[in-house]
Coordinates of C-alpha atoms in Angstrom, one line a residue:
X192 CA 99.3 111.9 99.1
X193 CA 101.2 111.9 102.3
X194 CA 104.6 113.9 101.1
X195 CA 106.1 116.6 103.5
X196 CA 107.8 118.7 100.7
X197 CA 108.8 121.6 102.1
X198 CA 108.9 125.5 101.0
X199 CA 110.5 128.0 103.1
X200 CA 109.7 131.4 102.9
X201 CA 112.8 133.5 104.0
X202 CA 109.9 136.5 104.3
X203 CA 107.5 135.2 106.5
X204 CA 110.0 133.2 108.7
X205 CA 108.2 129.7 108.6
X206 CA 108.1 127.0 106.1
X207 CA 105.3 125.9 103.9
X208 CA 104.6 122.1 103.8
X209 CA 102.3 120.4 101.2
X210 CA 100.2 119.9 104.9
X211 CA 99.6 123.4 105.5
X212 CA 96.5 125.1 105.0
X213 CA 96.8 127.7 102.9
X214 CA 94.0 128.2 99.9
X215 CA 90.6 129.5 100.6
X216 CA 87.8 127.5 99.0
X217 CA 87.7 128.8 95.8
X218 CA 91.2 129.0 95.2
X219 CA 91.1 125.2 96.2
X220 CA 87.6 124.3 93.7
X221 CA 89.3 126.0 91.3
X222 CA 92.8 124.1 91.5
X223 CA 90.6 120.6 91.9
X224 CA 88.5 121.7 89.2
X225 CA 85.2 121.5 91.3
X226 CA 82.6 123.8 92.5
X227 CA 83.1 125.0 95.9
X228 CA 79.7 123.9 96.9
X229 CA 81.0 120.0 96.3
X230 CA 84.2 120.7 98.3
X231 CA 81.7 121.5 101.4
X232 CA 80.0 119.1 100.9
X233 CA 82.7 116.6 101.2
X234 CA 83.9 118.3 104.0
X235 CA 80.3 117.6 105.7
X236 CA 80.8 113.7 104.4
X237 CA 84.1 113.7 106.0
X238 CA 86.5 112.8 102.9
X239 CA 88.2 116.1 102.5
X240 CA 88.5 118.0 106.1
X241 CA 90.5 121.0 105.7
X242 CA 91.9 123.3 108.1
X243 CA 89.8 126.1 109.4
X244 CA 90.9 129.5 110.8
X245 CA 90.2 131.5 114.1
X246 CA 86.6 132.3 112.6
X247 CA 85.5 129.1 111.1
X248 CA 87.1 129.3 107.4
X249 CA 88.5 126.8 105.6
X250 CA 91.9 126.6 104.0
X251 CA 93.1 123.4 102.1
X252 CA 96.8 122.3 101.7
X253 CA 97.9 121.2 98.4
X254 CA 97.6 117.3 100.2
X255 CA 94.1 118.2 100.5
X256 CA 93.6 119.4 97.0
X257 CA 95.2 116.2 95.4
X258 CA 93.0 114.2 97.7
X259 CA 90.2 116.2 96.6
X260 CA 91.5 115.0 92.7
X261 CA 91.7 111.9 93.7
X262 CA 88.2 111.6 95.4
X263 CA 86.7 113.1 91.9
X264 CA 88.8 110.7 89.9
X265 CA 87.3 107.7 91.9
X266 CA 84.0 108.7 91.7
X267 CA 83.8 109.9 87.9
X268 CA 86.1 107.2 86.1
X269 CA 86.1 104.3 88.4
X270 CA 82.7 104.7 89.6
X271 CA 83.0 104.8 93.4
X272 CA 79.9 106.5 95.7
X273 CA 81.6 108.1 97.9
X274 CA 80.8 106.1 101.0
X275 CA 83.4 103.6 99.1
X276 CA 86.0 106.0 98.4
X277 CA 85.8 107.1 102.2
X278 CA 86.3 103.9 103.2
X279 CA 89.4 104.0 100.8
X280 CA 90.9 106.9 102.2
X281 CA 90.5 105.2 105.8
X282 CA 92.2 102.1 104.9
X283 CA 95.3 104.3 102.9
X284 CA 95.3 106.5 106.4
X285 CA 95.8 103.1 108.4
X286 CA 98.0 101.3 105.8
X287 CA 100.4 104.7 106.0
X288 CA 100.2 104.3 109.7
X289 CA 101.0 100.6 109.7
X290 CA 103.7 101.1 107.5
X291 CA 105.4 103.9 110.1
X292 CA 104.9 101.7 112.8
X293 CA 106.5 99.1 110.9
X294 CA 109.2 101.1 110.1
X295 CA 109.6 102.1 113.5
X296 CA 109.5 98.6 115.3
X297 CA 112.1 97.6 112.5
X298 CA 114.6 100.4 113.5
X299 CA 113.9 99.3 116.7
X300 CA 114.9 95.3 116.2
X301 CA 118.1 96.9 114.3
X302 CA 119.5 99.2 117.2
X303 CA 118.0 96.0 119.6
X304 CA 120.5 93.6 117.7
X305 CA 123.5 95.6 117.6
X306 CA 123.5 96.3 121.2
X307 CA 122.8 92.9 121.8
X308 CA 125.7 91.9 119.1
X309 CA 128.1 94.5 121.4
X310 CA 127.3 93.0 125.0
X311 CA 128.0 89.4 123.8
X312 CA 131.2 90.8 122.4
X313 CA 131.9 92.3 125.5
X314 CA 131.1 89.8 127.4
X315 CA 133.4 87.4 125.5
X316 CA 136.2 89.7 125.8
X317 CA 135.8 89.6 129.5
X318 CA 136.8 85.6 129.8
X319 CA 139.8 84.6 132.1
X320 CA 141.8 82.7 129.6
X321 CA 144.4 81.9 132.2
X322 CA 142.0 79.6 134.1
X323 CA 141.6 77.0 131.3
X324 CA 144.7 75.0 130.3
X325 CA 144.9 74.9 126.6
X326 CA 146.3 71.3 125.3
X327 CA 146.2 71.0 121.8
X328 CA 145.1 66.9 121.6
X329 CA 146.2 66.5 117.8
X330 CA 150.1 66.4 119.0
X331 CA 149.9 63.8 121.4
X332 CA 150.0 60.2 120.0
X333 CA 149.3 58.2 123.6
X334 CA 147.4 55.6 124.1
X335 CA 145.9 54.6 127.2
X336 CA 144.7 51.1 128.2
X337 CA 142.6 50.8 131.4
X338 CA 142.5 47.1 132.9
X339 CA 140.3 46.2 135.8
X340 CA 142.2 45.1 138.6
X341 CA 141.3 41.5 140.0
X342 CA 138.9 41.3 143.0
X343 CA 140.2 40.4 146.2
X344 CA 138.4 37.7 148.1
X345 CA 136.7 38.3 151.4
X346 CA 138.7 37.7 153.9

């Protein structure tokens, strides 16, 4: 439902995406395989909303006609009303949003991490190593004894 094929038409000078509106309402009922008069009317219900023109017509993308398949399929063989399958078009829209957003916030954390990953490494690179001796302790074999020296008596 939600792919952003793309046509372009060398011609016309724009490219055709399964989102734009191009078929009338007849050419649409007859590519869904229903009668125009059901395609209005779930334009009026709000499952299918087409595009519409400078003087009111509408014109359906070939998203809208496989929605418009997929609204008949629900309602005929899995025996949705549509008030069901309206809600299930609502709930796809907000899962496919989700799921950008997701994908976004992801990318996000990614490009977050690496910078993050870059300062420390810059940051390390910027130590003085001259200001801290470096004695490697595993060569020397000393050994120290401390004694408490004896009090002295007031005097």
């Amino acid at each position: 439902m939600n792919g952003r094929r793309g046509r372009r038409d060398p011609s016309m000078g724009y490219e055709l995406t399964d989102e734009t509106p191009v078929y009338v309402i007849s050419v649409a009922a007859q590519l869904s395989g229903l009668h125009p008069q059901t395609l209005r009317q779930y334009d009026r219900l709000g499952l299918v909303s087409p595009g519409r023109t400078a003087g009111r017509g509408r014109r359906y993308s070939a998203q809208d006609i496989e929605l418009l398949r997929t609204v008949q399929q629900l309602s005929q063989d899995e025996g949705i009303n549509l008030a069901g399958i309206k809600r299930i078009i609502e709930l796809e829209h907000q899962v496919a949003a989700l799921q950008a957003r997701v994908a976004e916030l992801s990318s996000a954390v990614d490009g977050a991490a690496v910078a993050m990953q870059q300062r420390e490494a810059q940051v390390h690179a910027s130590y003085r190593r001259d200001l801290v001796p470096y004695q490697d302790m595993h060569q020397t074999s000393a050994l120290v004894v401390w004694r408490p020296r004896p009090k002295r008596s007031p005097e």
